[in-house]
Coordinates of C-alpha atoms and ligand atoms in Angstrom, one line a residue:
Chain A
M1 CA 0.0 0.0 0.0
R2 CA 1.2 3.5 -0.9
V3 CA -0.1 6.7 0.6
N4 CA 0.0 10.1 -1.1
I5 CA -1.0 13.3 0.5
D6 CA -2.0 16.7 -1.0
E7 CA -0.7 19.3 1.4
E8 CA -2.3 22.1 -0.6
A9 CA -5.8 20.6 -0.1
C10 CA -5.3 19.7 3.6
V11 CA -7.5 21.9 5.9
G12 CA -5.9 20.6 9.1
A13 CA -9.0 18.9 10.5
G14 CA -6.9 16.1 12.1
Q15 CA -9.2 13.3 11.1
C16 CA -6.3 11.3 9.7
V17 CA -4.3 11.5 12.9
L18 CA -7.3 10.2 14.9
A19 CA -7.8 7.3 12.5
A20 CA -4.1 6.3 12.0
A21 CA -1.7 8.1 14.3
E22 CA 1.1 5.7 13.1
V23 CA 0.9 7.0 9.6
F24 CA -0.3 10.7 9.9
D25 CA 0.7 13.6 12.0
Q26 CA 0.2 17.4 11.8
R27 CA 2.9 20.0 11.5
D28 CA 3.1 22.2 14.6
E29 CA 3.5 25.5 12.6
D30 CA 0.4 25.2 10.3
G31 CA -1.5 22.1 11.2
V32 CA -0.9 20.6 7.8
V33 CA -0.8 16.8 7.5
V34 CA 2.6 15.1 7.7
L35 CA 3.1 11.6 6.3
L36 CA 5.0 9.5 8.7
Q37 CA 5.1 6.3 6.6
A38 CA 4.4 6.5 2.8
E39 CA 4.3 2.7 2.6
P40 CA 2.5 1.5 5.8
P41 CA 2.4 -2.2 6.6
A42 CA -0.7 -4.2 5.7
E43 CA -2.1 -4.3 9.2
L44 CA -2.5 -0.5 9.1
G45 CA -4.4 -0.8 5.8
E46 CA -7.9 -0.5 7.3
A47 CA -7.0 2.5 9.5
V48 CA -5.3 4.3 6.6
R49 CA -8.3 3.7 4.3
E50 CA -10.6 5.1 7.1
A51 CA -8.4 8.2 7.3
A52 CA -8.8 8.7 3.5
V53 CA -12.6 8.3 3.8
L54 CA -12.8 10.7 6.8
C55 CA -10.5 13.4 5.4
P56 CA -12.9 16.3 4.6
A57 CA -10.5 17.7 2.0
M58 CA -9.9 14.5 0.1
A59 CA -6.2 15.1 0.6
I60 CA -5.3 11.4 1.2
H61 CA -4.9 9.0 -1.6
V62 CA -4.2 5.3 -1.2
E63 CA -2.8 3.0 -3.9
D64 CA -2.6 -0.7 -3.5
Chain B
M1 CA -33.7 33.2 -18.9
T2 CA -36.9 31.6 -17.9
E3 CA -36.4 28.5 -20.1
T4 CA -33.2 27.6 -18.3
A5 CA -34.3 28.5 -14.8
S6 CA -35.0 25.6 -12.4
A7 CA -38.5 24.7 -11.6
P8 CA -40.0 26.6 -8.6
A9 CA -40.3 24.8 -5.3
T10 CA -43.5 22.9 -4.5
A11 CA -42.6 22.3 -0.8
A12 CA -41.4 24.3 2.1
F13 CA -38.0 23.7 3.6
P14 CA -38.6 21.0 6.3
D15 CA -37.8 22.9 9.5
T16 CA -40.1 21.3 12.0
R17 CA -39.4 18.1 14.0
P18 CA -42.0 15.4 14.1
P19 CA -44.3 15.4 17.2
G20 CA -42.9 12.1 18.6
C21 CA -39.2 12.0 19.4
P22 CA -37.5 15.3 20.0
F23 CA -34.2 13.8 18.9
D24 CA -35.4 13.0 15.4
P25 CA -34.9 15.4 12.6
A26 CA -37.7 16.6 10.3
A27 CA -39.9 13.6 9.3
E28 CA -39.8 14.6 5.6
Y29 CA -36.2 13.6 5.2
R30 CA -36.8 9.9 5.3
E31 CA -39.2 10.1 2.4
L32 CA -37.1 12.6 0.5
R33 CA -34.0 10.4 0.7
E34 CA -35.9 7.6 -1.0
S35 CA -38.0 9.4 -3.5
A36 CA -36.5 12.8 -4.2
P37 CA -32.9 13.0 -2.8
V38 CA -32.4 16.3 -4.6
S39 CA -35.5 18.4 -4.4
R40 CA -36.6 22.1 -4.7
V41 CA -37.8 23.8 -1.5
S42 CA -38.8 27.3 -0.6
C43 CA -36.9 28.7 2.3
P44 CA -38.0 31.1 5.1
V45 CA -35.5 33.7 3.9
G46 CA -37.6 34.0 0.7
V47 CA -35.7 32.1 -2.0
D48 CA -36.0 28.6 -3.4
A49 CA -33.1 26.2 -3.0
W50 CA -32.0 22.7 -3.9
L51 CA -32.3 20.4 -0.8
V52 CA -29.8 17.6 -0.8
T53 CA -30.7 14.8 1.7
R54 CA -28.6 11.8 0.9
Y55 CA -25.3 11.2 2.7
E56 CA -23.2 10.8 -0.5
D57 CA -24.7 14.0 -2.0
V58 CA -24.3 16.0 1.2
R59 CA -20.6 15.1 1.2
S60 CA -20.0 15.7 -2.5
V61 CA -21.7 19.1 -2.6
L62 CA -19.9 20.3 0.5
A63 CA -16.6 19.4 -1.0
D64 CA -17.3 21.0 -4.3
P65 CA -15.5 24.3 -5.1
R66 CA -18.4 25.2 -7.5
L67 CA -20.4 26.1 -4.4
N68 CA -19.5 29.0 -2.2
S69 CA -20.4 29.9 1.4
R70 CA -20.4 33.7 1.2
A71 CA -24.2 34.3 1.4
A72 CA -24.5 31.6 3.8
S73 CA -24.0 32.2 7.5
P74 CA -24.3 28.5 7.9
S75 CA -28.1 28.5 8.0
N76 CA -29.2 31.8 6.6
H77 CA -32.0 30.0 4.7
V78 CA -34.0 29.8 7.9
N79 CA -33.4 33.5 8.9
T80 CA -36.2 35.6 7.4
E81 CA -34.2 38.8 7.9
A82 CA -30.9 37.6 6.3
D83 CA -29.3 39.6 3.5
L84 CA -28.0 36.9 1.1
D85 CA -26.1 39.5 -0.9
A86 CA -24.2 41.0 2.0
P87 CA -20.4 41.0 1.4
A88 CA -18.3 38.7 3.5
N89 CA -16.6 40.5 6.4
P90 CA -12.8 40.4 6.2
G91 CA -11.7 37.7 8.5
S92 CA -15.0 35.9 8.5
I93 CA -13.7 32.4 8.0
L94 CA -17.2 30.9 7.5
H95 CA -17.9 33.1 4.6
H96 CA -14.7 33.0 2.5
D97 CA -13.7 30.3 0.1
G98 CA -10.6 29.4 -1.9
P99 CA -7.3 31.1 -1.2
E100 CA -8.7 33.6 1.2
H101 CA -10.3 30.9 3.3
S102 CA -7.1 28.8 3.2
R103 CA -5.1 31.8 4.4
L104 CA -7.3 32.3 7.4
R105 CA -7.7 28.6 8.2
R106 CA -4.0 27.9 8.0
L107 CA -3.4 30.7 10.5
L108 CA -5.7 29.0 13.0
T109 CA -5.2 25.3 12.4
P110 CA -2.0 25.0 14.5
E111 CA -4.2 25.9 17.5
F112 CA -6.5 23.0 16.9
T113 CA -4.3 20.1 15.9
V114 CA -4.9 16.7 17.5
K115 CA -1.7 17.0 19.5
R116 CA -2.4 20.5 20.7
I117 CA -5.8 19.6 21.9
Q118 CA -4.7 16.4 23.5
A119 CA -2.3 18.4 25.5
M120 CA -5.3 20.3 26.9
R121 CA -7.0 17.1 28.1
P122 CA -5.8 17.2 31.7
Y123 CA -6.9 20.8 32.1
I124 CA -10.3 19.9 30.6
A125 CA -10.7 16.8 32.8
E126 CA -10.0 18.9 35.9
L127 CA -12.5 21.5 34.8
V128 CA -15.1 18.9 34.5
D129 CA -14.3 17.4 37.9
Q130 CA -14.4 20.8 39.6
H131 CA -17.9 21.4 38.2
L132 CA -19.0 17.9 39.3
D133 CA -17.6 18.6 42.8
A134 CA -19.5 21.8 43.0
M135 CA -22.7 20.1 41.8
L136 CA -22.3 17.2 44.3
E137 CA -22.4 19.6 47.2
G138 CA -26.1 19.8 46.4
T139 CA -28.7 17.4 45.0
E140 CA -30.0 19.2 42.0
A141 CA -28.7 21.4 39.1
D142 CA -29.4 22.7 35.7
L143 CA -27.2 20.6 33.5
Y144 CA -27.2 23.2 30.7
H145 CA -26.5 26.4 32.7
D146 CA -24.5 24.9 35.6
F147 CA -22.4 22.4 33.7
G148 CA -22.8 22.2 29.9
L149 CA -22.3 25.9 29.2
P150 CA -19.5 26.8 31.7
I151 CA -17.1 24.1 30.6
P152 CA -16.7 24.9 26.9
S153 CA -17.0 28.6 27.8
L154 CA -14.1 28.5 30.2
V155 CA -12.0 26.5 27.7
I156 CA -12.5 28.9 24.8
C157 CA -12.1 32.0 27.0
E158 CA -8.9 30.5 28.4
L159 CA -7.6 29.6 24.9
L160 CA -8.5 33.1 23.5
G161 CA -7.3 35.0 26.4
V162 CA -10.7 36.4 27.2
P163 CA -11.2 37.1 30.9
Y164 CA -13.9 34.7 32.0
A165 CA -15.6 37.4 34.0
D166 CA -16.8 38.9 30.8
R167 CA -18.5 35.7 29.7
E168 CA -22.1 36.7 30.6
M169 CA -22.3 39.3 28.0
F170 CA -21.0 36.9 25.4
Q171 CA -23.4 34.1 26.4
A172 CA -26.4 36.4 26.2
A173 CA -25.3 38.0 22.9
S174 CA -24.3 34.8 21.2
G175 CA -27.6 33.2 22.3
V176 CA -29.4 36.0 20.4
L177 CA -27.2 35.7 17.3
L178 CA -27.9 32.0 17.0
K179 CA -31.7 32.4 17.1
V180 CA -33.7 32.1 14.0
D181 CA -36.5 34.6 14.6
I182 CA -34.6 37.7 15.5
T183 CA -35.0 41.1 14.0
Q184 CA -32.2 42.9 12.2
E185 CA -32.1 45.4 15.1
Q186 CA -31.7 42.7 17.7
R187 CA -28.9 41.1 15.6
L188 CA -27.1 44.4 15.2
A189 CA -27.4 45.2 18.9
A190 CA -26.0 41.8 19.9
S191 CA -23.2 41.9 17.4
G192 CA -22.3 45.5 18.3
Q193 CA -21.9 44.5 21.9
I194 CA -19.6 41.6 21.1
Q195 CA -17.7 43.6 18.5
G196 CA -17.0 46.5 20.8
Y197 CA -15.6 44.2 23.5
M198 CA -13.5 42.1 21.1
A199 CA -12.1 45.3 19.5
Q200 CA -10.7 46.4 22.9
L201 CA -9.3 43.0 23.6
V202 CA -7.6 42.8 20.1
M203 CA -6.1 46.3 20.5
A204 CA -4.6 45.2 23.8
K205 CA -3.2 42.0 22.3
L206 CA -1.8 43.9 19.3
A207 CA 0.1 46.2 21.6
N208 CA 1.6 43.2 23.4
P209 CA 1.1 39.9 21.5
T210 CA 2.4 37.1 23.7
D211 CA 2.6 33.3 23.3
E212 CA 0.2 32.9 26.2
D213 CA -3.0 32.9 24.3
L214 CA -4.5 32.2 20.9
L215 CA -5.0 35.8 19.9
G216 CA -1.4 36.7 20.7
R217 CA 0.0 33.7 18.8
L218 CA -2.4 34.4 15.9
I219 CA -1.0 37.9 15.6
Q220 CA 2.6 36.7 15.7
R221 CA 1.9 34.0 13.2
A222 CA 0.3 36.4 10.7
N223 CA 3.1 38.9 11.2
A224 CA 5.6 36.2 10.4
S225 CA 3.7 35.1 7.3
G226 CA 4.2 38.6 5.8
T227 CA 0.5 39.4 5.7
P228 CA -0.4 40.7 9.2
L229 CA -4.1 40.4 10.1
T230 CA -6.0 43.7 10.4
V231 CA -7.8 44.8 13.5
E232 CA -11.1 44.1 11.7
E233 CA -10.0 40.6 10.7
L234 CA -8.8 39.8 14.2
V235 CA -12.0 41.0 15.8
T236 CA -14.1 38.9 13.4
L237 CA -11.9 35.8 13.9
G238 CA -12.0 36.2 17.7
I239 CA -15.8 36.5 17.7
S240 CA -16.3 33.5 15.4
L241 CA -14.2 31.3 17.7
L242 CA -15.9 32.6 20.8
I243 CA -19.4 32.0 19.6
A244 CA -18.5 28.6 18.1
G245 CA -16.8 27.6 21.3
H246 CA -19.7 28.6 23.5
E247 CA -22.8 27.2 21.9
T248 CA -22.1 24.0 20.0
T249 CA -20.4 21.9 22.7
A250 CA -22.7 23.3 25.4
N251 CA -25.8 22.1 23.5
M252 CA -24.2 18.8 22.8
I253 CA -23.5 18.2 26.5
A254 CA -27.0 18.9 27.7
L255 CA -28.9 17.4 24.7
S256 CA -26.9 14.2 24.9
A257 CA -27.7 14.0 28.6
A258 CA -31.4 14.5 27.9
A259 CA -31.2 11.7 25.3
L260 CA -29.1 9.3 27.4
L261 CA -31.3 9.7 30.4
Q262 CA -34.1 8.4 28.1
H263 CA -32.0 5.5 27.1
P264 CA -31.0 3.8 30.4
D265 CA -29.4 0.8 28.6
R266 CA -27.0 3.0 26.7
L267 CA -26.3 4.9 29.8
A268 CA -25.6 1.7 31.7
E269 CA -23.1 0.7 29.0
L270 CA -21.3 4.0 29.4
R271 CA -21.2 3.8 33.2
A272 CA -20.0 0.2 33.1
D273 CA -17.1 1.2 30.8
P274 CA -16.3 4.9 30.5
S275 CA -13.4 4.0 28.1
I276 CA -16.1 3.7 25.4
A277 CA -16.6 7.5 25.7
P278 CA -14.9 8.3 22.3
A279 CA -17.2 6.0 20.4
A280 CA -20.2 7.2 22.4
V281 CA -19.4 10.8 21.6
E282 CA -19.2 10.1 17.8
E283 CA -22.5 8.2 18.0
M284 CA -24.3 11.0 19.9
L285 CA -22.8 13.6 17.4
R286 CA -24.3 11.6 14.6
Y287 CA -27.6 10.8 16.3
L288 CA -28.3 14.4 17.5
S289 CA -27.0 16.4 14.5
V290 CA -27.2 19.7 16.4
V291 CA -26.6 21.9 13.4
Q292 CA -30.2 21.2 12.8
F293 CA -31.0 23.1 9.6
G294 CA -28.0 21.9 7.6
V295 CA -25.6 24.0 5.6
F296 CA -26.5 26.7 3.0
R297 CA -24.4 27.3 -0.1
R298 CA -24.6 29.2 -3.3
V299 CA -23.7 27.9 -6.7
V300 CA -20.9 29.7 -8.4
E301 CA -20.6 27.5 -11.5
D302 CA -23.1 25.1 -12.9
L303 CA -22.8 21.6 -11.5
P304 CA -24.7 18.4 -12.2
V305 CA -26.0 16.5 -9.1
G306 CA -28.0 13.3 -9.7
N307 CA -30.1 14.0 -12.8
V308 CA -30.4 17.8 -12.4
V309 CA -28.0 20.7 -12.8
F310 CA -27.5 23.3 -10.1
K311 CA -27.2 26.6 -12.0
E312 CA -25.0 29.5 -11.2
G313 CA -26.6 31.8 -8.6
E314 CA -29.0 29.1 -7.2
F315 CA -28.9 28.0 -3.6
V316 CA -28.3 24.6 -2.1
I317 CA -29.0 23.2 1.4
A318 CA -27.0 20.2 2.5
A319 CA -29.1 18.4 5.1
L320 CA -26.5 17.1 7.6
S321 CA -29.1 15.5 9.9
S322 CA -30.7 13.6 7.0
G323 CA -27.4 12.1 5.9
N324 CA -26.7 11.1 9.5
R325 CA -29.9 9.0 9.5
Q326 CA -29.4 7.3 6.2
E327 CA -29.9 3.5 6.6
S328 CA -27.5 2.4 3.9
V329 CA -24.7 4.3 5.7
F330 CA -25.6 3.7 9.3
D331 CA -27.5 0.5 10.1
R332 CA -30.7 1.1 12.1
P333 CA -29.9 4.8 12.0
D334 CA -32.7 5.9 14.4
E335 CA -31.2 3.9 17.3
I336 CA -28.3 4.9 19.5
D337 CA -25.6 2.2 19.2
F338 CA -22.2 2.8 20.8
S339 CA -20.8 -0.3 19.1
R340 CA -21.1 1.1 15.6
N341 CA -18.4 3.2 13.9
A342 CA -20.1 6.5 13.6
S343 CA -17.0 8.6 12.9
A344 CA -17.9 9.4 9.3
H345 CA -21.0 11.4 10.5
L346 CA -21.7 14.7 8.9
T347 CA -22.2 16.7 12.1
F348 CA -19.0 18.7 11.8
G349 CA -19.8 19.3 8.1
Y350 CA -17.5 18.2 5.2
G351 CA -15.1 19.8 2.8
A352 CA -12.8 22.7 3.4
H353 CA -15.1 24.3 6.0
Q354 CA -15.4 21.2 8.2
C355 CA -15.4 22.3 11.8
L356 CA -12.1 23.7 12.8
G357 CA -12.7 23.1 16.5
Q358 CA -13.8 19.5 16.2
Q359 CA -10.9 18.0 18.1
L360 CA -11.5 20.4 21.0
A361 CA -15.2 19.5 21.0
R362 CA -14.3 15.8 21.0
V363 CA -12.0 16.0 24.0
E364 CA -14.5 18.2 25.9
L365 CA -17.4 15.8 25.2
Q366 CA -15.2 12.7 25.9
E367 CA -14.2 14.0 29.3
V368 CA -17.8 14.8 30.1
F369 CA -19.1 11.5 28.9
A370 CA -16.4 9.6 30.9
R371 CA -17.0 11.5 34.1
L372 CA -20.5 12.8 34.5
Y373 CA -22.4 9.5 34.5
T374 CA -19.9 7.6 36.7
R375 CA -19.4 10.4 39.2
I376 CA -23.2 10.9 39.6
P377 CA -24.5 7.4 39.1
T378 CA -28.0 8.2 40.2
L379 CA -28.3 11.2 37.9
R380 CA -31.9 11.6 36.6
L381 CA -34.2 14.3 35.2
G382 CA -35.6 16.7 37.7
I383 CA -38.7 17.4 35.6
P384 CA -40.9 15.1 33.5
F385 CA -39.3 14.5 30.1
E386 CA -42.3 16.1 28.4
K387 CA -41.6 19.4 30.2
I388 CA -38.1 19.8 28.7
E389 CA -38.0 22.8 26.4
F390 CA -36.1 22.1 23.2
K391 CA -34.5 24.8 21.1
H392 CA -36.6 24.3 17.9
D393 CA -35.8 27.8 16.7
A394 CA -32.0 27.9 17.2
L395 CA -29.4 27.1 14.6
V396 CA -27.8 24.8 17.1
Y397 CA -30.3 22.4 18.5
G398 CA -30.4 21.8 22.3
V399 CA -32.4 22.3 25.4
R400 CA -33.2 25.6 27.1
S401 CA -32.4 24.1 30.4
L402 CA -32.1 20.6 31.9
P403 CA -33.0 20.3 35.6
V404 CA -31.5 17.2 37.0
T405 CA -31.3 15.6 40.4
W406 CA -29.5 12.7 42.1
D407 CA -29.3 10.9 45.5
T408 CA -26.9 12.3 48.1
Q409 CA -23.6 10.5 47.7
A410 CA -22.9 8.0 50.5
Ligands
SF4_1 S1 -7.8 14.7 7.6 FE1 -7.3 15.6 5.7 S2 -7.5 17.8 6.0 FE2 -7.5 16.8 8.0 S3 -5.3 17.0 8.6 FE3 -5.6 15.0 7.7 S4 -5.1 15.4 5.5 FE4 -5.4 17.4 6.4

């Protein structure tokens, strides 16, 4: 699984961090999403997909 | 041109709840989701609008840049006095879109990140406990005025650097601003009061912006970005945060309590295991949909939705409460079920305007849910359920007051 994020689109709602804190964080300076792992292990797949669904800005894209 | 204009509305915007359960949204939504998920309605403000009732459509229209939020003080469609063509105030984050919205939002997001808000959790937990201690000295209280309202008010005042002693004016004035049936004079008087106060506070912070509060940090951050915020922008931002911080969570706290006290089984689950509070909070957010009239938008550029086209200049209402009760998304949607995953609810909105303060609201509600019902295990209504007054006319649904009582603690 590969994760891509769109920093421009991100509105800092933090839904991704709640869903998958191992994979997403937010920058202290502007709250924009930070990708901690671009290729998370399979066991985090479900959480990452949930983050992508919850993100209100559609800023998270998942490829298999 | 008349031949391209959309058909006039044949129904009024559904803004009344069914007589039965006060926690259910307007009864029409169920029918509309099935038979006319995109329909034309006439709104109290005097215009016709597209009403979108299905979950998927609510999400897609709210994320679509072809709709804007300028005219749309989130629920201006239900305000008979609203001026839909009024220009957006500088700094009014709810009314700007695109790059101007991003600029304002980015200046504020660092204050509301998951990490930042988690760091406030011990302070919030203590605040909840202090209020519970005070309540437990007696045997009755008003769960809205004595508990639900002070907690988020103290938190937002603390965050903003507003002296808590000034809160009463804000609570009264913001209560007025969130009512549907107010006159233009009442609106101006209330907002004038808040504005005058916030302007003074902003001037003081501008003279000495410190790291100690949100306003000070906001000023510093904007200065560092090369585009300082003007006094007018700061005043508007400050007021928006203050009002949003006061009303929404306060209503959620008291309204959830009213609902849970009617559902003893759910309450027992929460008492037995307060660690389920996060899931319970999401479920109550979904079930109650306190932004009861949905979100109002204007079409900037034609866009197709279902088998119709929303045309430039037309209005759209995204019915959050309807999407939250859609069966294909939430199984048995009219039941409270803490075991479901409700986190994709629409209560905080969707798209670029999704609630900025949602992480703060979550932590406040989680600490309340985990503490209130265990610390006061015999909590019950102090008046018959039928006597509870619900805020049918307010943009944010809730109770006007919630008298509760309990047995003296052993
Ligand atoms: S959920 Fe989306 S908008 Fe929110 S912080 Fe994560 S990437 Fe950004």
